[in-house]
């Protein structure tokens, strides 16, 4: 079932799952079978935009955005609030992009992602845990954070995974409280 306002781009749309059953049977892997997520991305070159997502365990979830070379998952112009986690992107897939988002008032992480992501014009605030948690990824060692505000989260504003060799470039970005 499609979520209104979601834009899907790419040749593997059939493998993209939007608003799965709440028991998570559409997902493989026992750790995630009970996750309730509003939008799940399992195909390359998917863009999720212009949505307000509330009251899910995970607002937007992606597993690698498929490990197709050059593919990416993009989340743009969305408001993710009052979920347990705002966005969770996992695996060693290609570069993900986050643009013009409000990610706030989630119980745990605002955004949990692999390194090599591009962050542009985000407000990540008032989440119960870390604002942005970046996991190590040897395939994409450099992330760019531009024009973002990350404030008043319950944990770290930015956490760059333990022992991570990754580089982060912050430009015109505010961290606070």
PDB file of C-alpha atoms in Angstrom:
ATOM      1  CA  UNK A   1       0.000   0.000   0.000  1.00  0.00           C
ATOM      2  CA  UNK A   2       1.489   3.380  -0.968  1.00  0.00           C
ATOM      3  CA  UNK A   3       1.837   6.262   1.462  1.00  0.00           C
ATOM      4  CA  UNK A   4       0.372   9.498   0.003  1.00  0.00           C
ATOM      5  CA  UNK A   5       3.087  11.903  -1.108  1.00  0.00           C
ATOM      6  CA  UNK A   6       5.885   9.323  -1.428  1.00  0.00           C
ATOM      7  CA  UNK A   7       7.855   9.519  -4.669  1.00  0.00           C
ATOM      8  CA  UNK A   8       9.487   6.305  -5.814  1.00  0.00           C
ATOM      9  CA  UNK A   9      12.230   6.471  -8.415  1.00  0.00           C
ATOM     10  CA  UNK A  10      14.097   3.515  -9.930  1.00  0.00           C
ATOM     11  CA  UNK A  11      13.564   0.203 -11.617  1.00  0.00           C
ATOM     12  CA  UNK A  12      12.937  -1.905  -8.507  1.00  0.00           C
ATOM     13  CA  UNK A  13       9.720  -0.366  -7.224  1.00  0.00           C
ATOM     14  CA  UNK A  14       8.188  -3.830  -6.716  1.00  0.00           C
ATOM     15  CA  UNK A  15      10.773  -4.458  -3.996  1.00  0.00           C
ATOM     16  CA  UNK A  16       9.897  -1.263  -2.130  1.00  0.00           C
ATOM     17  CA  UNK A  17       7.537  -1.744   0.789  1.00  0.00           C
ATOM     18  CA  UNK A  18       5.451   1.137   2.056  1.00  0.00           C
ATOM     19  CA  UNK A  19       3.294   0.741   5.142  1.00  0.00           C
ATOM     20  CA  UNK A  20       3.750  -3.028   5.700  1.00  0.00           C
ATOM     21  CA  UNK A  21       1.653  -5.094   8.059  1.00  0.00           C
ATOM     22  CA  UNK A  22       2.470  -4.153  11.640  1.00  0.00           C
ATOM     23  CA  UNK A  23       3.846  -7.610  12.410  1.00  0.00           C
ATOM     24  CA  UNK A  24       6.699  -6.933   9.983  1.00  0.00           C
ATOM     25  CA  UNK A  25       6.250 -10.165   8.011  1.00  0.00           C
ATOM     26  CA  UNK A  26       7.350  -8.326   4.865  1.00  0.00           C
ATOM     27  CA  UNK A  27      10.843  -8.042   6.327  1.00  0.00           C
ATOM     28  CA  UNK A  28      13.413 -10.787   6.519  1.00  0.00           C
ATOM     29  CA  UNK A  29      15.591 -11.322   9.546  1.00  0.00           C
ATOM     30  CA  UNK A  30      14.226 -12.205  12.961  1.00  0.00           C
ATOM     31  CA  UNK A  31      15.458  -9.012  14.655  1.00  0.00           C
ATOM     32  CA  UNK A  32      13.081  -6.841  12.664  1.00  0.00           C
ATOM     33  CA  UNK A  33       9.941  -8.978  12.425  1.00  0.00           C
ATOM     34  CA  UNK A  34       8.184  -7.030  15.152  1.00  0.00           C
ATOM     35  CA  UNK A  35       9.187  -3.558  13.964  1.00  0.00           C
ATOM     36  CA  UNK A  36       6.342  -1.282  13.001  1.00  0.00           C
ATOM     37  CA  UNK A  37       7.674   1.216  10.478  1.00  0.00           C
ATOM     38  CA  UNK A  38       5.745   3.729   8.419  1.00  0.00           C
ATOM     39  CA  UNK A  39       8.001   3.607   5.326  1.00  0.00           C
ATOM     40  CA  UNK A  40      10.406   0.784   4.459  1.00  0.00           C
ATOM     41  CA  UNK A  41      12.983   1.138   1.683  1.00  0.00           C
ATOM     42  CA  UNK A  42      14.454  -2.046   0.230  1.00  0.00           C
ATOM     43  CA  UNK A  43      15.192  -0.996  -3.362  1.00  0.00           C
ATOM     44  CA  UNK A  44      17.743   1.322  -4.979  1.00  0.00           C
ATOM     45  CA  UNK A  45      17.150   4.977  -5.849  1.00  0.00           C
ATOM     46  CA  UNK A  46      14.078   5.618  -3.723  1.00  0.00           C
ATOM     47  CA  UNK A  47      12.990   9.104  -2.657  1.00  0.00           C
ATOM     48  CA  UNK A  48      10.553   9.642   0.196  1.00  0.00           C
ATOM     49  CA  UNK A  49       9.283  13.211   0.331  1.00  0.00           C
ATOM     50  CA  UNK A  50       6.565  15.549   1.610  1.00  0.00           C
ATOM     51  CA  UNK A  51       5.317  13.299   4.418  1.00  0.00           C
ATOM     52  CA  UNK A  52       4.486  13.770   8.060  1.00  0.00           C
ATOM     53  CA  UNK A  53       5.208  10.512   9.865  1.00  0.00           C
ATOM     54  CA  UNK A  54       4.106   9.967  13.475  1.00  0.00           C
ATOM     55  CA  UNK A  55       3.498   7.177  15.981  1.00  0.00           C
ATOM     56  CA  UNK A  56       5.577   4.400  14.381  1.00  0.00           C
ATOM     57  CA  UNK A  57       8.393   2.391  15.927  1.00  0.00           C
ATOM     58  CA  UNK A  58      10.547   3.680  13.037  1.00  0.00           C
ATOM     59  CA  UNK A  59       9.366   6.508  10.787  1.00  0.00           C
ATOM     60  CA  UNK A  60      11.562   5.630   7.771  1.00  0.00           C
ATOM     61  CA  UNK A  61      13.578   2.391   7.677  1.00  0.00           C
ATOM     62  CA  UNK A  62      16.014   1.242   4.994  1.00  0.00           C
ATOM     63  CA  UNK A  63      18.237  -1.779   4.685  1.00  0.00           C
ATOM     64  CA  UNK A  64      21.191  -0.707   2.529  1.00  0.00           C
ATOM     65  CA  UNK A  65      18.888   1.001   0.008  1.00  0.00           C
ATOM     66  CA  UNK A  66      19.936  -2.110  -1.887  1.00  0.00           C
ATOM     67  CA  UNK A  67      23.638  -2.622  -2.389  1.00  0.00           C
ATOM     68  CA  UNK A  68      23.552  -1.569  -6.033  1.00  0.00           C
ATOM     69  CA  UNK A  69      26.555   0.599  -6.958  1.00  0.00           C
ATOM     70  CA  UNK A  70      25.598   4.260  -7.165  1.00  0.00           C
ATOM     71  CA  UNK A  71      22.123   3.751  -5.682  1.00  0.00           C
ATOM     72  CA  UNK A  72      20.889   5.886  -2.812  1.00  0.00           C
ATOM     73  CA  UNK A  73      17.941   6.466  -0.540  1.00  0.00           C
ATOM     74  CA  UNK A  74      16.759  10.056  -0.177  1.00  0.00           C
ATOM     75  CA  UNK A  75      14.451  11.421   2.504  1.00  0.00           C
ATOM     76  CA  UNK A  76      13.412  15.015   1.781  1.00  0.00           C
ATOM     77  CA  UNK A  77      10.922  17.612   3.001  1.00  0.00           C
ATOM     78  CA  UNK A  78       9.458  15.345   5.692  1.00  0.00           C
ATOM     79  CA  UNK A  79       8.383  15.863   9.284  1.00  0.00           C
ATOM     80  CA  UNK A  80       9.208  12.834  11.464  1.00  0.00           C
ATOM     81  CA  UNK A  81       8.019  13.209  15.029  1.00  0.00           C
ATOM     82  CA  UNK A  82       6.683  11.254  17.982  1.00  0.00           C
ATOM     83  CA  UNK A  83       8.038   7.926  16.737  1.00  0.00           C
ATOM     84  CA  UNK A  84      10.384   5.704  18.723  1.00  0.00           C
ATOM     85  CA  UNK A  85      13.108   6.310  16.076  1.00  0.00           C
ATOM     86  CA  UNK A  86      12.767   8.940  13.348  1.00  0.00           C
ATOM     87  CA  UNK A  87      14.970   7.378  10.630  1.00  0.00           C
ATOM     88  CA  UNK A  88      17.023   4.162  10.663  1.00  0.00           C
ATOM     89  CA  UNK A  89      19.245   3.366   7.644  1.00  0.00           C
ATOM     90  CA  UNK A  90      21.366   0.225   8.025  1.00  0.00           C
ATOM     91  CA  UNK A  91      23.785  -1.943   6.069  1.00  0.00           C
ATOM     92  CA  UNK A  92      26.820  -1.109   3.950  1.00  0.00           C
ATOM     93  CA  UNK A  93      24.886   0.321   1.055  1.00  0.00           C
ATOM     94  CA  UNK A  94      25.604   3.440  -0.936  1.00  0.00           C
ATOM     95  CA  UNK A  95      25.342   7.096   0.042  1.00  0.00           C
ATOM     96  CA  UNK A  96      22.046   8.246   1.561  1.00  0.00           C
ATOM     97  CA  UNK A  97      20.751  11.819   1.527  1.00  0.00           C
ATOM     98  CA  UNK A  98      18.644  13.711   4.050  1.00  0.00           C
ATOM     99  CA  UNK A  99      17.342  17.146   3.063  1.00  0.00           C
ATOM    100  CA  UNK A 100      14.950  19.735   4.530  1.00  0.00           C
ATOM    101  CA  UNK A 101      13.714  17.543   7.400  1.00  0.00           C
ATOM    102  CA  UNK A 102      12.280  18.146  10.825  1.00  0.00           C
ATOM    103  CA  UNK A 103      13.150  15.169  13.016  1.00  0.00           C
ATOM    104  CA  UNK A 104      11.949  15.889  16.529  1.00  0.00           C
ATOM    105  CA  UNK A 105      10.243  14.556  19.626  1.00  0.00           C
ATOM    106  CA  UNK A 106      11.132  10.920  18.873  1.00  0.00           C
ATOM    107  CA  UNK A 107      11.665   8.703  21.931  1.00  0.00           C
ATOM    108  CA  UNK A 108      15.161   7.472  20.955  1.00  0.00           C
ATOM    109  CA  UNK A 109      17.339   8.321  17.941  1.00  0.00           C
ATOM    110  CA  UNK A 110      16.411  11.136  15.613  1.00  0.00           C
ATOM    111  CA  UNK A 111      18.485   9.637  12.767  1.00  0.00           C
ATOM    112  CA  UNK A 112      20.588   6.477  12.833  1.00  0.00           C
ATOM    113  CA  UNK A 113      22.536   6.000   9.607  1.00  0.00           C
ATOM    114  CA  UNK A 114      25.664   4.558   8.024  1.00  0.00           C
ATOM    115  CA  UNK A 115      28.522   6.918   7.251  1.00  0.00           C
ATOM    116  CA  UNK A 116      28.884   8.654   3.932  1.00  0.00           C
ATOM    117  CA  UNK A 117      25.516  10.360   4.162  1.00  0.00           C
ATOM    118  CA  UNK A 118      24.695  13.885   3.040  1.00  0.00           C
ATOM    119  CA  UNK A 119      22.724  16.039   5.503  1.00  0.00           C
ATOM    120  CA  UNK A 120      21.325  19.388   4.336  1.00  0.00           C
ATOM    121  CA  UNK A 121      18.986  21.826   6.116  1.00  0.00           C
ATOM    122  CA  UNK A 122      17.828  19.601   8.977  1.00  0.00           C
ATOM    123  CA  UNK A 123      16.290  20.393  12.326  1.00  0.00           C
ATOM    124  CA  UNK A 124      17.009  17.466  14.668  1.00  0.00           C
ATOM    125  CA  UNK A 125      15.720  18.405  18.114  1.00  0.00           C
ATOM    126  CA  UNK A 126      14.125  17.192  21.327  1.00  0.00           C
ATOM    127  CA  UNK A 127      14.685  13.488  20.631  1.00  0.00           C
ATOM    128  CA  UNK A 128      15.052  11.246  23.685  1.00  0.00           C
ATOM    129  CA  UNK A 129      18.392   9.794  22.598  1.00  0.00           C
ATOM    130  CA  UNK A 130      21.160  10.800  20.213  1.00  0.00           C
ATOM    131  CA  UNK A 131      20.163  13.342  17.567  1.00  0.00           C
ATOM    132  CA  UNK A 132      22.217  11.798  14.726  1.00  0.00           C
ATOM    133  CA  UNK A 133      24.029   8.486  15.247  1.00  0.00           C
ATOM    134  CA  UNK A 134      26.379   7.565  12.402  1.00  0.00           C
ATOM    135  CA  UNK A 135      27.561   3.957  12.164  1.00  0.00           C
ATOM    136  CA  UNK A 136      30.936   3.145  10.657  1.00  0.00           C
ATOM    137  CA  UNK A 137      30.973   2.155   6.986  1.00  0.00           C
ATOM    138  CA  UNK A 138      34.259   1.537   5.194  1.00  0.00           C
ATOM    139  CA  UNK A 139      32.640   2.031   1.765  1.00  0.00           C
ATOM    140  CA  UNK A 140      31.670   5.683   2.306  1.00  0.00           C
ATOM    141  CA  UNK A 141      33.999   7.268   4.853  1.00  0.00           C
ATOM    142  CA  UNK A 142      33.064  10.965   4.461  1.00  0.00           C
ATOM    143  CA  UNK A 143      29.780  12.571   5.471  1.00  0.00           C
ATOM    144  CA  UNK A 144      28.748  16.147   4.814  1.00  0.00           C
ATOM    145  CA  UNK A 145      26.581  18.127   7.231  1.00  0.00           C
ATOM    146  CA  UNK A 146      25.472  21.521   5.883  1.00  0.00           C
ATOM    147  CA  UNK A 147      23.082  24.110   7.356  1.00  0.00           C
ATOM    148  CA  UNK A 148      21.751  21.824  10.090  1.00  0.00           C
ATOM    149  CA  UNK A 149      20.553  22.539  13.625  1.00  0.00           C
ATOM    150  CA  UNK A 150      20.919  19.692  16.137  1.00  0.00           C
ATOM    151  CA  UNK A 151      19.775  20.785  19.597  1.00  0.00           C
ATOM    152  CA  UNK A 152      18.200  19.653  22.859  1.00  0.00           C
ATOM    153  CA  UNK A 153      18.428  15.904  22.293  1.00  0.00           C
ATOM    154  CA  UNK A 154      18.614  13.556  25.283  1.00  0.00           C
ATOM    155  CA  UNK A 155      21.954  12.046  24.214  1.00  0.00           C
ATOM    156  CA  UNK A 156      24.745  13.233  21.968  1.00  0.00           C
ATOM    157  CA  UNK A 157      23.882  15.728  19.250  1.00  0.00           C
ATOM    158  CA  UNK A 158      26.161  13.824  16.835  1.00  0.00           C
ATOM    159  CA  UNK A 159      27.754  10.448  17.565  1.00  0.00           C
ATOM    160  CA  UNK A 160      30.283   9.044  15.093  1.00  0.00           C
ATOM    161  CA  UNK A 161      30.363   5.276  15.851  1.00  0.00           C
ATOM    162  CA  UNK A 162      32.977   3.810  18.180  1.00  0.00           C
ATOM    163  CA  UNK A 163      36.362   3.362  16.548  1.00  0.00           C
ATOM    164  CA  UNK A 164      35.002   4.876  13.348  1.00  0.00           C
ATOM    165  CA  UNK A 165      37.675   5.917  10.823  1.00  0.00           C
ATOM    166  CA  UNK A 166      35.137   8.120   9.076  1.00  0.00           C
ATOM    167  CA  UNK A 167      35.436  11.838   8.386  1.00  0.00           C
ATOM    168  CA  UNK A 168      32.603  14.304   8.891  1.00  0.00           C
ATOM    169  CA  UNK A 169      32.587  17.792   7.378  1.00  0.00           C
ATOM    170  CA  UNK A 170      30.368  20.261   9.244  1.00  0.00           C
ATOM    171  CA  UNK A 171      29.511  23.511   7.441  1.00  0.00           C
ATOM    172  CA  UNK A 172      27.301  26.209   8.976  1.00  0.00           C
ATOM    173  CA  UNK A 173      25.853  23.714  11.473  1.00  0.00           C
ATOM    174  CA  UNK A 174      24.662  24.422  15.026  1.00  0.00           C
ATOM    175  CA  UNK A 175      24.890  21.971  17.936  1.00  0.00           C
ATOM    176  CA  UNK A 176      23.484  22.832  21.334  1.00  0.00           C
ATOM    177  CA  UNK A 177      21.999  21.801  24.656  1.00  0.00           C
TER     178      UNK A 177
END
